[in-house]
């Protein structure tokens, strides 16, 4: 019976690997090289025990715990514990994203676009597609675990032994396997690839928030998050393998459920059916901007709630920061006092840059939905009516501009409202408002880049995500890893004045805005004159 259900799985597995013969090596090499380069940099960045313990003290505050997880080995903060503490969670999120995108591509996306139906017309089993997809994803995660584990050990860093290095790699492979199982399950439940990815991203986001809140307030809560499990492996400190077994065990349960649901549902259907549409469209829906809003309504609501929760989760730890800074002599030495500003206000600058870049994610998703519609051949139907290309692109552009600002505002309101509740002397709303909204020109450049690529090279719109990832790396982690200052200047976020510590620089903001306008104009002009692709 099982043999019949999985007939020709080997051939399908090779076919998937051939389709992703470029995509898979790029993912694997990028994550591996980032990990190895970062690990090797720690030994040169912090050469003495005093320097390492100084950075360890900065990691004890609740805000950093919420961001990167609890610090194990802070009393002896050598390169190994430092690497695991500062990079394991961040890399795990990247690995989870890789698995979500790849697993969705070969399950629900193939089914949605008719490729699975074509394959099922051949003598293959009912479970062949999902089986081959999970085999490939398992292999990818195993290879990633070995590359990272052996790569870290090959650096011959004293505090990175073989067991710890392998555990670091296996931890990343396990969380990747977990999210490939989650995605396979949602591919059976939902009716579209967009919903599959959306649900999977929601699980990832909720897992991060639960872990962040739990790590700060209640360790028990962190055990309800898969990201909370992996940071408790205590890599390079005590090297616990138990959380890995838990992660793999839960993943296998999800995969088993995905297999079962695949056998009892019809091809192309899902267990969460789409709601039937209305008989008559509203006046708003009959306009391009109304249609664009309707297509992304669920995502807009989900991201809006997520941005508010993100801000509130950061704001909830503000009450402990000032006392921590004042009671910690080493932290007082690291943060040079600025007249008229509290230490918490100085610490605010880093949070604002992180929140601004996170808010850019949904902003780009709203814009790049147009490219997805074009790829699926739906833009042709819209443009066959009395609608200009500029109007269609302008609708998505306007949505991304307005909702980008709205996402920043919601994150700001969450941050301020939570901080007011926990701080004896709350930070002024206007101080927070200026510190976050000053990042709008950087967000506009990212939107302008997206418009440019849609207009000129729609097949390369993925570069915007790569550029945003680079910005996050050099602006957020660049301070921790002490990257050269010029690397940050290649990102628009690296030019934004860090209010309230720095003074407002209207010239820089004007230049960034001008660059965004130029990118947008060229993108609109090119979109009007190029052929549609499908």
Short mmCIF file of C-alpha atoms in Angstrom, two decimals:
data_model
loop_
_atom_site.label_atom_id
_atom_site.label_comp_id
_atom_site.label_asym_id
_atom_site.label_seq_id
_atom_site.Cartn_x
_atom_site.Cartn_y
_atom_site.Cartn_z
CA UNK A 1 0.00 0.00 0.00
CA UNK A 2 2.70 2.47 1.02
CA UNK A 3 4.77 1.52 -2.03
CA UNK A 4 1.85 2.35 -4.31
CA UNK A 5 1.25 5.70 -2.58
CA UNK A 6 4.89 6.71 -3.00
CA UNK A 7 5.59 5.20 -6.41
CA UNK A 8 8.32 6.98 -8.43
CA UNK A 9 9.40 9.04 -5.42
CA UNK A 10 13.06 8.64 -6.36
CA UNK A 11 12.52 10.11 -9.82
CA UNK A 12 10.49 13.00 -8.38
CA UNK A 13 13.20 13.67 -5.82
CA UNK A 14 15.82 13.98 -8.54
CA UNK A 15 13.46 16.19 -10.53
CA UNK A 16 13.02 18.59 -7.60
CA UNK A 17 16.77 18.71 -7.03
CA UNK A 18 17.31 19.50 -10.70
CA UNK A 19 14.75 22.33 -10.56
CA UNK A 20 16.54 23.81 -7.55
CA UNK A 21 20.09 23.08 -8.69
CA UNK A 22 20.93 26.79 -8.40
CA UNK A 23 18.59 27.82 -5.58
CA UNK A 24 19.70 25.15 -3.09
CA UNK A 25 23.48 25.78 -3.32
CA UNK A 26 22.90 29.52 -2.95
CA UNK A 27 20.90 29.02 0.24
CA UNK A 28 23.34 26.47 1.70
CA UNK A 29 26.51 28.39 0.87
CA UNK A 30 25.09 31.73 2.00
CA UNK A 31 24.03 30.46 5.42
CA UNK A 32 27.22 28.42 5.91
CA UNK A 33 29.59 31.21 4.89
CA UNK A 34 27.74 33.75 7.04
CA UNK A 35 28.05 31.43 10.03
CA UNK A 36 31.74 30.64 9.53
CA UNK A 37 32.74 34.24 8.79
CA UNK A 38 30.89 35.47 11.86
CA UNK A 39 32.45 32.80 14.08
CA UNK A 40 35.98 33.58 12.89
CA UNK A 41 35.41 37.31 13.45
CA UNK A 42 34.66 36.90 17.16
CA UNK A 43 38.23 35.90 17.99
CA UNK A 44 39.66 39.06 16.41
CA UNK A 45 36.92 41.40 17.60
CA UNK A 46 37.20 40.48 21.27
CA UNK A 47 40.78 39.39 21.93
CA UNK A 48 40.95 39.79 25.73
CA UNK A 49 38.84 38.45 28.59
CA UNK A 50 37.99 42.02 29.59
CA UNK A 51 36.54 42.80 26.16
CA UNK A 52 34.54 39.58 26.10
CA UNK A 53 33.13 40.12 29.57
CA UNK A 54 32.28 43.70 28.65
CA UNK A 55 30.09 42.54 25.78
CA UNK A 56 28.66 39.82 28.04
CA UNK A 57 27.39 42.51 30.39
CA UNK A 58 25.56 44.21 27.55
CA UNK A 59 23.78 40.91 26.88
CA UNK A 60 22.34 40.59 30.37
CA UNK A 61 19.70 43.29 29.95
CA UNK A 62 16.10 42.22 29.22
CA UNK A 63 15.97 43.88 25.80
CA UNK A 64 18.88 41.83 24.48
CA UNK A 65 17.42 38.69 26.06
CA UNK A 66 14.18 39.34 24.19
CA UNK A 67 16.09 39.77 20.93
CA UNK A 68 18.63 36.94 20.95
CA UNK A 69 17.58 34.68 23.81
CA UNK A 70 18.92 33.95 27.30
CA UNK A 71 22.67 34.12 27.67
CA UNK A 72 24.27 30.84 28.66
CA UNK A 73 27.94 31.00 29.54
CA UNK A 74 27.96 34.76 30.17
CA UNK A 75 30.28 34.28 33.15
CA UNK A 76 32.89 32.83 30.80
CA UNK A 77 31.97 34.52 27.54
CA UNK A 78 34.44 32.92 25.15
CA UNK A 79 34.02 32.77 21.38
CA UNK A 80 31.89 29.61 21.46
CA UNK A 81 29.16 30.76 23.87
CA UNK A 82 29.29 34.21 22.26
CA UNK A 83 28.65 32.72 18.82
CA UNK A 84 25.78 30.55 20.02
CA UNK A 85 24.17 33.35 22.02
CA UNK A 86 24.33 36.09 19.43
CA UNK A 87 23.90 34.14 16.18
CA UNK A 88 22.06 30.83 16.77
CA UNK A 89 18.55 32.30 16.98
CA UNK A 90 19.10 34.73 14.12
CA UNK A 91 20.45 31.98 11.86
CA UNK A 92 17.63 29.63 12.89
CA UNK A 93 15.07 32.17 11.66
CA UNK A 94 16.86 32.37 8.29
CA UNK A 95 16.92 28.57 8.05
CA UNK A 96 13.21 28.46 8.91
CA UNK A 97 12.47 30.97 6.14
CA UNK A 98 14.46 28.86 3.66
CA UNK A 99 12.47 25.75 4.53
CA UNK A 100 9.10 27.53 4.41
CA UNK A 101 9.76 28.99 0.97
CA UNK A 102 11.23 25.84 -0.54
CA UNK A 103 8.64 23.44 0.93
CA UNK A 104 5.77 25.67 -0.18
CA UNK A 105 7.24 25.97 -3.66
CA UNK A 106 7.16 22.20 -4.24
CA UNK A 107 3.84 21.45 -2.55
CA UNK A 108 1.04 23.99 -2.64
CA UNK A 109 2.58 26.27 -5.30
CA UNK A 110 3.05 23.34 -7.72
CA UNK A 111 -0.48 22.21 -6.98
CA UNK A 112 -1.90 25.71 -7.41
CA UNK A 113 -0.20 26.23 -10.77
CA UNK A 114 -1.24 22.83 -12.16
CA UNK A 115 2.15 21.08 -12.16
CA UNK A 116 1.09 18.51 -9.57
CA UNK A 117 -2.01 17.61 -11.59
CA UNK A 118 0.17 17.06 -14.66
CA UNK A 119 2.53 14.80 -12.70
CA UNK A 120 -0.37 12.89 -11.12
CA UNK A 121 -1.60 12.04 -14.62
CA UNK A 122 1.49 9.84 -14.87
CA UNK A 123 1.93 6.51 -13.03
CA UNK A 124 3.00 8.06 -9.72
CA UNK A 125 1.66 7.59 -6.20
CA UNK A 126 -0.69 9.93 -4.40
CA UNK A 127 1.99 10.82 -1.82
CA UNK A 128 4.88 10.99 -4.28
CA UNK A 129 5.00 14.78 -4.49
CA UNK A 130 4.94 15.49 -0.76
CA UNK A 131 7.27 12.55 -0.06
CA UNK A 132 9.89 13.71 -2.54
CA UNK A 133 9.62 17.28 -1.29
CA UNK A 134 10.22 16.26 2.32
CA UNK A 135 13.06 13.94 1.30
CA UNK A 136 14.77 16.85 -0.45
CA UNK A 137 14.14 19.19 2.50
CA UNK A 138 15.48 16.59 4.92
CA UNK A 139 18.59 16.19 2.79
CA UNK A 140 19.05 19.96 2.59
CA UNK A 141 18.87 20.30 6.36
CA UNK A 142 21.23 17.38 6.94
CA UNK A 143 23.77 18.85 4.51
CA UNK A 144 23.39 22.26 6.15
CA UNK A 145 23.95 20.74 9.59
CA UNK A 146 27.13 18.97 8.44
CA UNK A 147 28.49 21.97 6.56
CA UNK A 148 28.02 24.29 9.53
CA UNK A 149 29.08 21.77 12.16
CA UNK A 150 32.28 20.70 10.41
CA UNK A 151 32.91 24.25 9.21
CA UNK A 152 32.86 25.63 12.75
CA UNK A 153 35.08 22.84 14.03
CA UNK A 154 37.55 23.39 11.18
CA UNK A 155 38.22 26.90 12.50
CA UNK A 156 40.03 25.25 15.43
CA UNK A 157 38.77 27.83 17.91
CA UNK A 158 39.50 26.65 21.45
CA UNK A 159 35.97 27.05 22.83
CA UNK A 160 34.32 25.43 19.77
CA UNK A 161 34.82 21.70 20.23
CA UNK A 162 33.56 19.00 17.89
CA UNK A 163 30.44 18.13 19.90
CA UNK A 164 29.39 21.76 20.28
CA UNK A 165 30.05 22.52 16.62
CA UNK A 166 28.00 19.54 15.46
CA UNK A 167 25.23 20.44 17.92
CA UNK A 168 25.16 23.98 16.51
CA UNK A 169 24.71 22.60 13.00
CA UNK A 170 22.19 19.94 14.06
CA UNK A 171 20.17 22.57 15.92
CA UNK A 172 19.80 24.59 12.73
CA UNK A 173 18.98 21.48 10.73
CA UNK A 174 16.35 20.45 13.29
CA UNK A 175 14.54 23.78 13.25
CA UNK A 176 14.63 23.71 9.45
CA UNK A 177 13.11 20.21 9.46
CA UNK A 178 10.44 21.43 11.91
CA UNK A 179 9.34 24.30 9.67
CA UNK A 180 9.39 22.16 6.54
CA UNK A 181 6.94 19.87 8.36
CA UNK A 182 4.80 22.87 9.43
CA UNK A 183 4.73 24.12 5.83
CA UNK A 184 3.83 20.67 4.47
CA UNK A 185 0.92 20.57 6.93
CA UNK A 186 -0.36 24.02 5.98
CA UNK A 187 -0.05 23.07 2.31
CA UNK A 188 -2.78 20.50 2.95
CA UNK A 189 -4.95 22.76 5.09
CA UNK A 190 -4.93 25.91 2.95
CA UNK A 191 -6.08 26.41 -0.64
CA UNK A 192 -3.29 28.65 -1.91
CA UNK A 193 0.46 29.07 -1.72
CA UNK A 194 -0.04 32.56 -0.31
CA UNK A 195 -2.04 31.18 2.60
CA UNK A 196 0.47 28.35 3.12
CA UNK A 197 3.37 30.78 3.40
CA UNK A 198 1.27 33.21 5.44
CA UNK A 199 0.29 30.60 8.02
CA UNK A 200 3.87 29.32 8.23
CA UNK A 201 5.27 32.81 8.68
CA UNK A 202 2.65 33.43 11.35
CA UNK A 203 3.82 30.36 13.28
CA UNK A 204 7.41 31.60 12.99
CA UNK A 205 6.48 35.10 14.15
CA UNK A 206 4.35 33.87 17.05
CA UNK A 207 7.11 31.46 18.04
CA UNK A 208 9.59 34.34 18.20
CA UNK A 209 7.23 36.53 20.25
CA UNK A 210 6.37 33.75 22.70
CA UNK A 211 10.06 32.98 23.14
CA UNK A 212 10.92 36.66 23.62
CA UNK A 213 8.26 37.19 26.27
CA UNK A 214 9.05 33.88 27.95
CA UNK A 215 12.80 34.45 28.05
CA UNK A 216 12.24 37.77 29.81
CA UNK A 217 9.39 36.90 32.17
CA UNK A 218 8.70 33.14 32.36
CA UNK A 219 10.92 30.31 31.17
CA UNK A 220 7.92 27.97 31.13
CA UNK A 221 6.32 30.09 28.40
CA UNK A 222 9.43 29.72 26.23
CA UNK A 223 8.90 25.96 26.15
CA UNK A 224 5.77 26.57 24.07
CA UNK A 225 7.94 27.91 21.23
CA UNK A 226 10.18 25.82 18.94
CA UNK A 227 12.62 28.73 18.92
CA UNK A 228 12.62 28.53 22.70
CA UNK A 229 13.61 24.88 22.49
CA UNK A 230 16.65 25.38 20.31
CA UNK A 231 18.24 28.16 22.36
CA UNK A 232 18.06 25.82 25.36
CA UNK A 233 20.51 23.42 23.78
CA UNK A 234 23.13 25.67 25.44
CA UNK A 235 25.55 25.10 22.59
CA UNK A 236 29.26 25.35 23.51
CA UNK A 237 28.30 25.55 27.22
CA UNK A 238 26.59 22.32 28.37
CA UNK A 239 25.63 20.95 24.91
CA UNK A 240 22.14 19.57 25.63
CA UNK A 241 20.72 17.28 22.93
CA UNK A 242 17.30 16.83 24.53
CA UNK A 243 15.66 19.86 22.84
CA UNK A 244 16.79 18.49 19.46
CA UNK A 245 14.90 15.25 20.09
CA UNK A 246 11.82 17.27 21.08
CA UNK A 247 12.03 19.41 17.93
CA UNK A 248 12.42 16.41 15.62
CA UNK A 249 9.69 14.46 17.40
CA UNK A 250 7.09 17.24 17.05
CA UNK A 251 8.16 17.76 13.42
CA UNK A 252 7.56 14.07 12.65
CA UNK A 253 4.06 14.34 14.13
CA UNK A 254 3.29 17.31 11.86
CA UNK A 255 4.66 15.46 8.84
CA UNK A 256 2.59 12.38 9.64
CA UNK A 257 -0.51 14.54 9.88
CA UNK A 258 0.38 16.20 6.57
CA UNK A 259 0.65 12.76 4.90
CA UNK A 260 -2.72 11.71 6.28
CA UNK A 261 -4.49 14.89 5.18
CA UNK A 262 -2.95 14.55 1.72
CA UNK A 263 -4.52 11.12 1.30
CA UNK A 264 -8.06 12.23 2.19
CA UNK A 265 -8.39 15.55 0.35
CA UNK A 266 -9.03 16.29 -3.30
CA UNK A 267 -6.27 17.74 -5.43
CA UNK A 268 -6.43 21.51 -5.43
CA UNK A 269 -8.65 21.73 -2.35
CA UNK A 270 -7.89 22.57 1.27
CA UNK A 271 -9.50 22.06 4.64
CA UNK A 272 -9.86 25.81 5.16
CA UNK A 273 -12.07 26.72 2.20
CA UNK A 274 -12.08 30.14 0.65
CA UNK A 275 -15.16 32.19 1.42
CA UNK A 276 -17.54 32.67 -1.51
CA UNK A 277 -17.39 36.15 -2.96
CA UNK A 278 -20.27 38.60 -3.10
CA UNK A 279 -22.56 38.64 -6.12
CA UNK A 280 -21.92 42.32 -6.75
CA UNK A 281 -18.60 44.10 -6.27
CA UNK A 282 -18.46 47.26 -4.20
CA UNK A 283 -17.39 50.50 -5.93
CA UNK A 284 -14.02 50.28 -4.18
CA UNK A 285 -13.41 46.73 -5.42
CA UNK A 286 -14.04 47.87 -8.99
CA UNK A 287 -10.97 50.11 -8.82
CA UNK A 288 -7.36 48.84 -9.13
CA UNK A 289 -6.43 50.02 -5.66
CA UNK A 290 -9.54 48.42 -4.17
CA UNK A 291 -8.72 45.12 -5.86
CA UNK A 292 -5.13 45.27 -4.60
CA UNK A 293 -6.34 45.93 -1.06
CA UNK A 294 -8.84 43.08 -1.25
CA UNK A 295 -6.23 40.61 -2.46
CA UNK A 296 -3.98 41.45 0.48
CA UNK A 297 -6.60 42.10 3.16
CA UNK A 298 -5.72 39.11 5.32
CA UNK A 299 -1.99 39.80 5.14
CA UNK A 300 -2.49 43.47 5.98
CA UNK A 301 -4.54 42.65 9.08
CA UNK A 302 -2.10 39.95 10.22
CA UNK A 303 0.94 42.18 9.79
CA UNK A 304 -0.79 45.11 11.50
CA UNK A 305 -1.50 43.00 14.57
CA UNK A 306 2.01 41.57 14.46
CA UNK A 307 3.68 44.98 14.32
CA UNK A 308 1.68 46.22 17.32
CA UNK A 309 2.59 43.09 19.31
CA UNK A 310 6.23 43.48 18.28
CA UNK A 311 6.34 47.03 19.60
CA UNK A 312 4.52 46.07 22.79
CA UNK A 313 6.90 43.15 23.44
CA UNK A 314 9.89 45.48 23.26
CA UNK A 315 8.18 48.18 25.30
CA UNK A 316 7.32 45.73 28.07
CA UNK A 317 11.00 45.37 29.06
CA UNK A 318 11.73 49.09 29.26
CA UNK A 319 10.88 49.24 32.96
CA UNK A 320 13.90 47.11 33.86
CA UNK A 321 16.47 48.80 31.64
CA UNK A 322 17.23 51.93 33.63
CA UNK A 323 17.74 50.04 36.88
CA UNK A 324 19.93 47.56 35.08
CA UNK A 325 22.11 50.26 33.58
CA UNK A 326 22.45 52.15 36.86
CA UNK A 327 23.33 49.07 38.91
CA UNK A 328 25.86 47.76 36.42
CA UNK A 329 29.15 49.61 36.59
CA UNK A 330 30.47 48.09 33.38
CA UNK A 331 27.36 49.09 31.44
CA UNK A 332 27.63 52.62 32.78
CA UNK A 333 31.14 52.78 31.35
CA UNK A 334 30.07 51.39 27.98
CA UNK A 335 27.21 53.86 27.49
CA UNK A 336 28.68 57.34 27.61
CA UNK A 337 26.11 59.62 29.26
CA UNK A 338 24.51 62.19 26.98
CA UNK A 339 23.26 65.33 28.66
CA UNK A 340 19.48 65.45 28.83
CA UNK A 341 19.00 61.81 27.80
CA UNK A 342 18.47 58.72 29.91
CA UNK A 343 20.42 55.53 29.24
CA UNK A 344 17.19 53.89 28.06
CA UNK A 345 16.71 56.65 25.48
CA UNK A 346 20.21 56.02 24.19
CA UNK A 347 19.44 52.32 23.95
CA UNK A 348 16.27 53.21 22.03
CA UNK A 349 18.20 53.99 18.85
CA UNK A 350 19.11 50.36 18.16
CA UNK A 351 15.55 49.18 18.74
CA UNK A 352 14.19 51.73 16.30
CA UNK A 353 16.46 50.60 13.47
CA UNK A 354 15.48 46.97 14.03
CA UNK A 355 11.76 47.78 14.15
CA UNK A 356 12.01 49.92 11.01
CA UNK A 357 13.61 47.09 9.04
CA UNK A 358 11.06 44.57 10.29
CA UNK A 359 8.24 46.93 9.26
CA UNK A 360 9.80 47.08 5.78
CA UNK A 361 9.09 43.36 5.27
CA UNK A 362 5.29 43.69 4.92
CA UNK A 363 5.75 46.93 2.98
CA UNK A 364 7.73 45.11 0.29
CA UNK A 365 5.32 42.19 0.32
CA UNK A 366 2.43 44.53 -0.43
CA UNK A 367 4.32 46.02 -3.39
CA UNK A 368 5.74 42.80 -4.85
CA UNK A 369 2.29 41.22 -4.90
CA UNK A 370 1.97 42.89 -8.33
CA UNK A 371 4.88 40.85 -9.65
CA UNK A 372 3.21 37.68 -8.37
CA UNK A 373 -0.06 38.63 -10.11
CA UNK A 374 1.82 39.23 -13.35
CA UNK A 375 3.65 35.92 -13.13
CA UNK A 376 0.34 34.08 -12.76
CA UNK A 377 -1.13 35.86 -15.79
CA UNK A 378 -3.75 37.81 -13.85
CA UNK A 379 -2.40 41.26 -14.71
CA UNK A 380 -3.32 40.71 -18.35
CA UNK A 381 -7.01 40.45 -17.47
CA UNK A 382 -6.89 43.70 -15.53
CA UNK A 383 -4.94 45.60 -18.18
CA UNK A 384 -7.26 44.38 -20.92
CA UNK A 385 -9.80 46.84 -19.50
CA UNK A 386 -9.60 50.63 -19.64
CA UNK A 387 -6.87 50.70 -16.99
CA UNK A 388 -3.41 52.11 -17.55
CA UNK A 389 -0.26 50.38 -16.37
CA UNK A 390 0.69 53.44 -14.33
CA UNK A 391 -2.63 53.18 -12.48
CA UNK A 392 -2.09 49.53 -11.67
CA UNK A 393 1.49 49.97 -10.49
CA UNK A 394 0.53 53.21 -8.74
CA UNK A 395 -2.13 51.36 -6.74
CA UNK A 396 0.38 48.88 -5.31
CA UNK A 397 2.92 51.65 -4.82
CA UNK A 398 0.45 53.81 -2.89
CA UNK A 399 -0.59 50.86 -0.73
CA UNK A 400 3.02 50.10 0.17
CA UNK A 401 3.76 53.75 0.99
CA UNK A 402 0.68 54.26 3.18
CA UNK A 403 0.74 50.88 4.87
CA UNK A 404 4.50 51.14 5.43
CA UNK A 405 3.92 54.27 7.48
CA UNK A 406 0.96 52.59 9.19
CA UNK A 407 3.12 49.60 10.21
CA UNK A 408 5.67 51.95 11.75
CA UNK A 409 2.89 53.79 13.57
CA UNK A 410 1.40 50.59 14.98
CA UNK A 411 4.80 49.35 16.17
CA UNK A 412 5.38 52.78 17.73
CA UNK A 413 2.02 52.78 19.52
CA UNK A 414 2.68 49.28 20.87
CA UNK A 415 6.15 50.28 22.06
CA UNK A 416 5.00 53.50 23.71
CA UNK A 417 1.86 52.09 25.34
CA UNK A 418 3.73 49.14 26.86
CA UNK A 419 6.65 51.31 28.04
CA UNK A 420 4.28 53.79 29.72
CA UNK A 421 2.78 50.94 31.73
CA UNK A 422 6.13 49.70 33.09
CA UNK A 423 8.30 52.84 33.39
CA UNK A 424 8.23 55.27 36.31
CA UNK A 425 9.31 58.08 33.99
CA UNK A 426 8.12 57.15 30.49
CA UNK A 427 9.94 58.33 27.40
CA UNK A 428 8.08 61.09 25.58
CA UNK A 429 5.86 59.90 22.74
CA UNK A 430 7.34 62.57 20.47
CA UNK A 431 10.86 61.31 21.15
CA UNK A 432 9.84 57.81 20.10
CA UNK A 433 7.83 59.16 17.16
CA UNK A 434 10.76 61.09 15.72
CA UNK A 435 13.22 58.26 16.41
CA UNK A 436 11.15 55.77 14.39
CA UNK A 437 9.53 57.88 11.69
CA UNK A 438 12.91 59.25 10.65
CA UNK A 439 13.44 55.84 8.98
CA UNK A 440 10.68 56.52 6.44
CA UNK A 441 13.13 57.74 3.71
CA UNK A 442 15.09 54.47 4.04
CA UNK A 443 11.85 52.53 3.66
CA UNK A 444 10.97 54.64 0.60
CA UNK A 445 14.29 53.69 -1.01
CA UNK A 446 13.46 50.01 -0.52
CA UNK A 447 10.05 50.60 -2.09
CA UNK A 448 11.67 52.55 -4.93
CA UNK A 449 14.09 49.67 -5.53
CA UNK A 450 11.14 47.28 -5.69
CA UNK A 451 9.35 49.51 -8.23
CA UNK A 452 12.54 49.77 -10.28
CA UNK A 453 12.96 45.99 -10.47
CA UNK A 454 9.28 45.46 -11.27
CA UNK A 455 9.70 47.90 -14.14
CA UNK A 456 13.03 46.69 -15.52
CA UNK A 457 13.80 43.16 -14.29
CA UNK A 458 10.73 41.61 -12.64
CA UNK A 459 12.43 38.23 -12.44
CA UNK A 460 15.01 39.72 -10.07
CA UNK A 461 12.67 41.37 -7.56
CA UNK A 462 14.04 38.90 -5.01
CA UNK A 463 17.12 41.12 -4.86
CA UNK A 464 15.11 43.52 -2.66
CA UNK A 465 14.92 40.83 0.03
CA UNK A 466 18.62 40.15 -0.28
CA UNK A 467 19.34 43.86 0.11
CA UNK A 468 17.05 44.11 3.13
CA UNK A 469 18.79 41.13 4.69
CA UNK A 470 22.15 42.78 4.09
CA UNK A 471 20.84 45.96 5.73
CA UNK A 472 19.72 44.01 8.78
CA UNK A 473 23.09 42.30 9.00
CA UNK A 474 25.27 45.41 8.78
CA UNK A 475 23.03 47.83 10.71
CA UNK A 476 21.86 45.57 13.54
CA UNK A 477 24.57 42.92 13.83
CA UNK A 478 27.28 45.22 12.49
CA UNK A 479 27.50 46.94 15.85
CA UNK A 480 27.86 43.66 17.70
CA UNK A 481 30.35 42.23 15.21
CA UNK A 482 32.14 45.56 14.70
CA UNK A 483 31.87 45.57 10.93
CA UNK A 484 33.65 48.43 9.15
CA UNK A 485 31.57 51.60 9.08
CA UNK A 486 31.58 51.74 5.26
CA UNK A 487 29.57 48.50 5.10
CA UNK A 488 26.69 50.20 6.87
CA UNK A 489 26.79 53.08 4.39
CA UNK A 490 25.79 50.70 1.59
CA UNK A 491 22.39 50.45 3.25
CA UNK A 492 19.91 53.34 3.38
CA UNK A 493 19.27 52.50 7.03
CA UNK A 494 22.94 53.16 7.78
CA UNK A 495 22.54 56.84 6.81
CA UNK A 496 19.57 57.61 9.05
CA UNK A 497 20.41 59.89 12.03
CA UNK A 498 19.96 57.94 15.27
CA UNK A 499 17.58 60.13 17.19
CA UNK A 500 17.59 61.23 19.98
CA UNK A 501 21.33 60.62 20.46
CA UNK A 502 22.30 62.30 17.18
CA UNK A 503 20.93 65.51 15.74
CA UNK A 504 18.47 65.56 12.87
CA UNK A 505 20.16 65.77 9.47
CA UNK A 506 17.62 67.09 6.98
CA UNK A 507 20.14 67.07 4.13
CA UNK A 508 20.69 63.31 4.41
CA UNK A 509 16.95 62.68 4.58
CA UNK A 510 16.39 64.90 1.53
CA UNK A 511 19.06 63.02 -0.43
CA UNK A 512 17.58 59.63 0.50
CA UNK A 513 14.10 60.84 -0.47
CA UNK A 514 15.43 62.11 -3.81
CA UNK A 515 17.06 58.74 -4.53
CA UNK A 516 13.75 57.02 -3.74
CA UNK A 517 11.91 59.37 -6.13
CA UNK A 518 14.40 58.68 -8.94
CA UNK A 519 14.19 54.91 -8.48
CA UNK A 520 10.39 55.08 -8.46
CA UNK A 521 10.21 57.27 -11.58
CA UNK A 522 12.50 55.00 -13.59
CA UNK A 523 10.50 51.99 -12.42
CA UNK A 524 7.17 53.53 -13.50
CA UNK A 525 8.59 54.59 -16.88
CA UNK A 526 10.03 51.13 -17.55
CA UNK A 527 6.87 49.33 -16.48
CA UNK A 528 4.81 51.33 -18.97
CA UNK A 529 7.08 50.33 -21.84
CA UNK A 530 8.01 46.70 -21.24
CA UNK A 531 6.17 43.51 -22.18
CA UNK A 532 4.29 41.57 -19.55
CA UNK A 533 5.80 38.25 -18.50
CA UNK A 534 4.07 35.07 -17.44
#
